XYZ file of C-alpha atoms in Angstrom:
413
model
C -11.671 -17.439 30.743
C -8.872 -14.848 30.660
C -6.738 -14.535 27.559
C -3.265 -16.059 27.872
C -1.482 -12.693 27.816
C -3.045 -11.715 31.156
C -0.804 -14.225 32.928
C 2.125 -11.967 32.023
C 0.917 -8.599 33.312
C 3.419 -6.665 35.424
C 2.270 -5.921 38.988
C 0.886 -2.369 39.199
C 3.806 -1.364 41.453
C 6.470 -2.707 39.079
C 9.089 -0.071 38.167
C 8.471 -1.022 34.510
C 5.069 0.636 34.915
C 5.481 3.180 37.719
C 8.539 4.866 36.176
C 6.555 5.694 33.034
C 3.246 6.688 34.628
C 2.000 10.090 33.500
C 4.709 10.752 30.916
C 3.431 12.089 27.611
C 4.977 11.178 24.251
C 7.583 13.947 24.376
C 8.578 13.354 27.993
C 8.848 9.639 27.282
C 11.007 10.363 24.228
C 13.583 12.006 26.471
C 13.362 9.221 29.050
C 13.864 6.627 26.301
C 17.078 8.323 25.214
C 18.473 7.939 28.732
C 17.443 4.304 29.154
C 20.353 1.920 28.378
C 18.214 -0.380 26.200
C 16.011 2.051 24.279
C 18.798 4.627 24.159
C 21.003 2.071 22.449
C 18.303 1.373 19.872
C 17.873 5.076 19.174
C 21.615 5.636 18.725
C 21.841 2.651 16.377
C 18.877 3.647 14.214
C 19.335 7.419 14.033
C 22.189 7.573 11.478
C 20.468 5.080 9.152
C 17.643 7.533 8.513
C 20.101 9.921 6.843
C 21.296 7.436 4.223
C 20.435 8.203 0.627
C 17.613 5.866 -0.331
C 18.494 2.994 -2.682
C 16.274 0.116 -1.615
C 16.609 -3.362 -0.166
C 18.406 -5.908 -2.364
C 19.509 -9.529 -2.167
C 23.156 -8.822 -2.996
C 23.678 -5.046 -3.035
C 22.927 -4.650 -6.752
C 19.772 -2.767 -7.745
C 17.825 -4.292 -10.619
C 16.288 -1.924 -13.165
C 13.765 -4.466 -14.465
C 11.543 -4.663 -11.381
C 9.501 -1.444 -11.232
C 8.663 0.198 -14.550
C 6.154 3.037 -14.198
C 3.170 2.548 -16.491
C -0.356 3.904 -15.989
C -2.715 1.666 -14.058
C -4.707 -0.790 -16.158
C -8.488 -0.300 -16.356
C -10.066 -1.640 -13.167
C -6.764 -1.510 -11.278
C -6.679 2.222 -10.529
C -6.130 3.539 -7.033
C -9.068 5.468 -5.481
C -7.246 8.751 -6.100
C -10.278 11.070 -6.206
C -11.490 9.905 -2.792
C -7.955 10.149 -1.431
C -7.577 13.735 -2.675
C -10.875 14.754 -1.096
C -9.853 13.202 2.227
C -6.347 14.719 2.178
C -7.671 18.227 1.475
C -10.253 17.820 4.238
C -7.478 16.898 6.659
C -5.489 19.985 5.662
C -8.595 22.168 6.051
C -9.040 20.992 9.642
C -5.554 22.233 10.600
C -4.237 25.712 11.310
C -1.271 27.159 9.397
C 1.300 25.653 11.772
C -0.364 22.255 11.509
C -0.384 22.366 7.707
C 3.295 23.281 7.658
C 4.105 20.361 9.946
C 1.935 17.982 7.925
C 3.348 18.648 4.455
C 6.638 17.564 2.861
C 8.012 17.254 -0.682
C 7.104 13.995 -2.391
C 10.681 12.683 -2.274
C 11.572 14.071 1.177
C 13.917 12.123 3.419
C 11.230 12.333 6.124
C 9.575 9.280 4.554
C 12.444 7.322 6.113
C 11.779 8.497 9.681
C 8.910 6.085 10.370
C 9.403 3.699 13.273
C 7.367 1.100 15.149
C 8.509 1.357 18.808
C 6.330 3.108 21.351
C 8.899 5.855 21.950
C 8.787 8.799 19.555
C 12.146 8.993 17.780
C 11.214 11.352 14.919
C 8.274 13.741 15.251
C 7.428 13.829 11.541
C 4.099 15.378 10.539
C 1.424 15.878 13.186
C 0.912 13.807 16.345
C -2.736 12.725 16.428
C -3.072 12.358 20.208
C -2.458 16.121 20.573
C -4.923 17.087 17.829
C -8.635 17.902 18.114
C -11.110 15.094 17.502
C -11.989 16.504 14.067
C -8.363 16.247 12.899
C -8.114 12.697 14.197
C -11.325 11.756 12.393
C -10.168 13.258 9.116
C -6.794 11.528 9.367
C -8.574 8.200 9.738
C -10.835 9.174 6.826
C -7.727 9.519 4.628
C -6.540 6.062 5.641
C -10.022 4.654 5.030
C -10.313 6.345 1.616
C -6.961 4.918 0.523
C -7.107 1.309 1.724
C -9.422 -1.652 1.271
C -12.146 -2.070 3.917
C -10.249 -5.029 5.399
C -7.012 -3.053 5.169
C -8.461 -0.131 7.091
C -9.897 -2.544 9.677
C -6.476 -4.163 10.084
C -4.589 -0.868 10.425
C -7.147 0.675 12.753
C -7.186 -2.597 14.692
C -3.486 -2.167 15.482
C -4.262 1.301 16.832
C -7.150 -0.023 18.923
C -5.028 -2.866 20.318
C -2.351 -0.326 21.205
C -4.920 1.681 23.141
C -6.184 -1.482 24.798
C -2.642 -2.375 25.892
C -2.272 1.089 27.398
C -5.468 0.615 29.393
C -4.496 -2.875 30.573
C -1.054 -1.806 31.837
C -2.091 1.672 32.996
C 0.062 3.659 30.569
C -2.605 5.405 28.501
C -0.466 8.530 28.084
C 2.139 6.507 26.130
C 0.004 3.782 24.538
C -3.309 4.932 23.096
C -5.405 4.745 19.953
C -3.976 8.004 18.613
C -0.303 7.849 19.647
C 0.570 8.061 15.938
C 2.051 10.588 13.521
C 0.566 11.458 10.124
C 2.343 13.250 7.274
C 1.558 14.159 3.654
C 4.131 14.023 0.833
C 3.623 15.985 -2.368
C 0.412 17.777 -3.327
C -2.765 15.706 -3.748
C -3.143 15.329 -7.511
C -5.003 12.997 -9.915
C -1.827 12.086 -11.833
C 1.361 13.418 -10.226
C 2.929 11.486 -7.319
C 1.847 12.159 -3.760
C 1.109 10.137 -0.657
C 0.762 9.891 3.089
C 2.366 8.207 6.066
C 1.019 6.955 9.391
C 3.356 5.619 12.052
C 3.627 4.827 15.730
C 3.690 1.825 18.056
C 3.062 -1.410 16.145
C 1.602 0.397 13.126
C 3.373 2.113 10.226
C 1.906 2.531 6.748
C 3.429 4.395 3.788
C 1.148 5.012 0.782
C 1.943 6.671 -2.558
C -0.084 7.087 -5.760
C 1.020 8.196 -9.242
C -0.763 7.836 -12.580
C -3.373 5.679 -10.877
C -0.739 3.253 -9.573
C -0.476 2.654 -5.839
C 2.404 1.504 -3.641
C 1.675 0.732 0.011
C 5.045 -0.106 1.570
C 6.848 -0.237 3.863
C 4.102 -1.563 6.127
C 4.825 -2.567 9.709
C 1.937 -4.062 11.666
C 2.347 -5.636 15.075
C 0.412 -6.395 18.235
C 1.079 -7.181 21.901
C -1.319 -8.799 22.669
C -2.940 -9.794 19.373
C -6.464 -9.718 20.787
C -8.800 -7.454 22.730
C -10.614 -9.617 25.258
C -12.829 -7.046 26.983
C -14.337 -3.605 26.571
C -16.105 -1.950 23.611
C -13.704 -3.439 21.055
C -13.669 -6.970 22.467
C -13.182 -9.536 19.730
C -10.614 -7.574 17.693
C -7.794 -9.955 16.769
C -4.717 -9.739 14.593
C -2.637 -12.070 12.395
C -4.463 -15.310 13.141
C -4.702 -16.030 9.405
C -1.046 -15.215 8.729
C -0.025 -17.522 11.573
C -2.311 -20.353 10.454
C -1.170 -20.079 6.828
C 2.455 -20.331 7.975
C 1.943 -23.630 9.754
C -0.333 -24.832 6.919
C 2.473 -24.184 4.452
C 5.028 -26.092 6.487
C 2.602 -29.014 6.775
C 2.098 -28.970 2.989
C 5.818 -29.271 2.225
C 7.482 -32.650 1.690
C 9.809 -33.562 4.560
C 12.996 -32.755 2.633
C 11.735 -29.309 1.603
C 10.508 -28.620 5.132
C 13.984 -29.356 6.472
C 15.556 -27.122 3.815
C 13.153 -24.269 4.570
C 14.123 -24.242 8.280
C 17.280 -22.150 8.418
C 17.414 -22.254 12.256
C 15.506 -24.647 14.485
C 15.386 -22.331 17.502
C 14.245 -18.722 17.729
C 17.587 -17.895 19.336
C 19.849 -20.568 17.901
C 23.509 -21.202 18.748
C 24.188 -21.591 15.028
C 23.059 -18.033 14.292
C 25.799 -15.548 13.378
C 26.397 -12.639 15.699
C 23.736 -9.979 15.228
C 21.160 -12.243 13.577
C 18.781 -11.503 16.465
C 18.541 -7.733 16.880
C 17.648 -6.424 20.362
C 14.727 -4.431 18.959
C 13.802 -6.131 15.696
C 14.558 -9.661 16.946
C 14.533 -11.867 13.809
C 12.931 -9.668 11.189
C 15.346 -7.970 8.806
C 13.360 -5.401 6.833
C 11.978 -3.181 9.589
C 12.364 0.518 10.315
C 15.557 2.210 9.095
C 16.515 -0.822 6.969
C 15.692 0.845 3.644
C 19.003 -0.119 2.013
C 19.683 -3.430 3.713
C 21.191 -6.371 1.833
C 19.045 -9.426 2.646
C 20.264 -12.610 0.900
C 17.590 -15.127 -0.017
C 17.387 -18.212 2.224
C 15.431 -21.434 2.479
C 13.775 -22.962 -0.584
C 12.498 -21.736 -3.938
C 8.728 -21.445 -4.073
C 8.711 -22.636 -7.701
C 10.079 -25.989 -6.509
C 7.239 -26.533 -4.020
C 4.235 -28.763 -4.724
C 1.253 -26.936 -6.187
C -0.766 -26.821 -2.955
C 2.195 -25.320 -1.083
C 2.728 -22.689 -3.803
C -0.920 -21.696 -3.460
C -0.480 -21.233 0.291
C 2.541 -18.982 -0.314
C 0.383 -16.795 -2.539
C -2.338 -16.831 0.122
C 0.258 -15.581 2.633
C 1.304 -12.813 0.260
C -2.332 -11.861 -0.289
C -2.822 -11.353 3.455
C 0.194 -9.038 3.516
C -1.029 -6.950 0.557
C -4.654 -6.939 1.788
C -4.418 -3.243 2.772
C -4.406 -2.413 -0.959
C -7.801 -1.711 -2.563
C -9.024 -4.431 -4.909
C -7.648 -2.946 -8.143
C -4.130 -2.157 -6.946
C -4.122 -5.463 -5.048
C -4.814 -7.359 -8.275
C -1.911 -5.523 -9.926
C 0.357 -6.308 -6.995
C -0.510 -10.001 -6.965
C 0.069 -10.235 -10.718
C 3.489 -8.665 -10.160
C 4.291 -11.163 -7.386
C 3.222 -14.127 -9.546
C 5.415 -12.954 -12.416
C 8.487 -13.306 -10.176
C 7.546 -16.658 -8.657
C 10.594 -18.292 -10.215
C 12.793 -16.018 -8.054
C 10.703 -16.243 -4.873
C 12.108 -17.898 -1.736
C 10.623 -19.022 1.545
C 12.477 -19.461 4.845
C 11.535 -20.394 8.418
C 12.940 -20.200 11.948
C 11.563 -22.079 14.974
C 8.887 -24.713 15.439
C 6.170 -25.349 12.896
C 3.358 -27.054 14.789
C 0.167 -25.158 15.691
C 0.871 -23.151 18.843
C 4.628 -22.925 18.210
C 6.430 -19.594 17.926
C 8.288 -18.922 14.693
C 9.567 -16.535 12.053
C 9.018 -16.770 8.305
C 9.922 -14.746 5.232
C 8.677 -14.717 1.648
C 11.214 -12.909 -0.531
C 11.524 -12.065 -4.207
C 12.853 -9.107 -6.221
C 9.470 -7.380 -5.775
C 8.304 -8.337 -2.273
C 9.506 -9.159 1.218
C 6.900 -10.355 3.740
C 8.044 -11.243 7.267
C 6.277 -12.513 10.376
C 8.043 -12.904 13.730
C 6.934 -13.810 17.250
C 8.515 -11.515 19.850
C 9.521 -11.237 23.487
C 7.644 -9.029 25.943
C 7.861 -5.251 25.946
C 4.959 -4.110 28.127
C 4.140 -7.620 29.312
C 6.518 -9.672 31.433
C 8.146 -12.507 29.458
C 11.617 -12.884 27.952
C 11.017 -15.561 25.314
C 8.774 -15.147 22.235
C 5.071 -15.778 22.789
C 2.305 -16.540 20.272
C 0.377 -13.368 21.211
C 3.164 -10.864 20.398
C 3.657 -10.633 16.639
C 5.499 -8.298 14.275
C 4.917 -8.290 10.512
C 6.745 -6.351 7.795
C 6.020 -5.768 4.104
C 8.635 -4.280 1.774
C 9.067 -3.610 -1.951
C 12.744 -4.332 -2.730
C 14.877 -2.843 -5.486
C 13.909 0.735 -4.830
C 10.106 0.973 -4.774
C 9.446 1.351 -1.071
C 7.619 4.688 -0.677
C 6.922 4.346 -4.425
C 10.356 5.870 -4.857
C 11.205 4.090 -8.137
C 7.944 5.398 -9.596
C 8.587 8.908 -8.273
C 12.058 8.976 -9.800
C 10.703 7.744 -13.131
C 7.990 10.416 -13.051
C 10.478 13.154 -12.217
C 12.818 12.037 -15.023
C 9.965 12.443 -17.516
C 9.312 16.018 -16.367
C 12.856 17.218 -17.051
C-alpha cells in the first residue's frame, strides 16, 4: 500500500517541477530570489541575520541567572577528544581554499546564517554536495562523534529523507542527501570553546563545546514526507514519537487544563493576530533568523499539571534533546527540571490521533516546538500529518553556546 504522501505528488509535467529541473544549488538560489514567494522570504530574513545576538526572551529582558558556565560534572562531559579528532580529519581532507571556507571565529556572526529552506540563502562553510566523497564522509564522522547514536540517526535521517524527496519528485540536483553546508567555529580544543554547524533543507544543527560542557542549539529538524517507503533506506521515519507524545499529553490533561492549553482551535484561526502564521515558518516562532525574538509564554504552567502529564512533558523534552550524548543530555534534563516552575505548554489545532497541530514547551532555558505544515514539494495547501517541522532553542542567550562563550572570553581578559 502506498504511503499517504504519494497521493499529493505533482504531475511530472507540472511547472512546479519542470521549472526547477537541472538547476544546481547556486542556480536555484538566484531563481529563488526572483520568485515572488521565496524572494519575499529571503528579503524578510536577510536583515535579521545582521542583528547583534542577544537571545530569545519571553518579554525582551535577558536573565543573567539561566546559563552560568561551570565545568561539566563527572560523567556529563561532552565527547571532546573524539570531536577534535573528527574535526581535524575533516580539515585534513580539504585543500587550503576549503579550509579557509570551513573555518570561522568562535563568536562569528556566521553562526546566525543557518536556514532550513531548500534554497541556499547564505553559503557559509563548505557545501557537501560539491565535495569529494571523503570530505562528505568525514563531515558525517564529525556529526557522529559529537551526537548520541540516536541523535546522529535522527539528523542523518533528515538528510536521507531529503534525498528521497528529491528522487520522488525528480529534483535530485536541489534535494539530495548532501545538499547541506558545514562550518567550524573556533579551533578544536579540549577546554576552550569551539563548535560546528550543519544546515540545509529540513536539517540544521549548531553544536558548541567548552570546558566539557555542550550546547546543541538551535536545532531545526523537519521532514516532507516523514517516511521513506521504498528503496535502500525504506523504513526510515521521523517524529512519530514526538507526535504521539503530544496527543498523549493532551489526553492526560483534565478538561479545563486542555481547554486552557489550546490557544487557537484551528491551524489558521480567525482569532489569530495578523502575522501569527508566517508564510515560511507557519506557526513556529523560534526558527531561522529569530535569534532575538520576544516569545511570550502561552497556555498552561506545567507545574500545575497532574503528575502523569508532567512526566509526558519531560518525555517530549527528552525527545528534543536526544541528539545530545548521554552525559550532556543528563545535564540538560537536570537544567530543564530545575525550571519546571516556569515552564509553559501551549497547543494549536486538533488533539486526537491523526489530527494536525502545533505545540510548544517553553521555559527560560528551553523552547521546543512542533508544527504540521503545508506542502512545499508536494501538492497540498493545508497542513498534513506527514510534513513536520521541529525547533529546539536555548533562550536567554545560550543558543550557539553564546552565553558560555562570552563568559569564557570574559575570564581570559
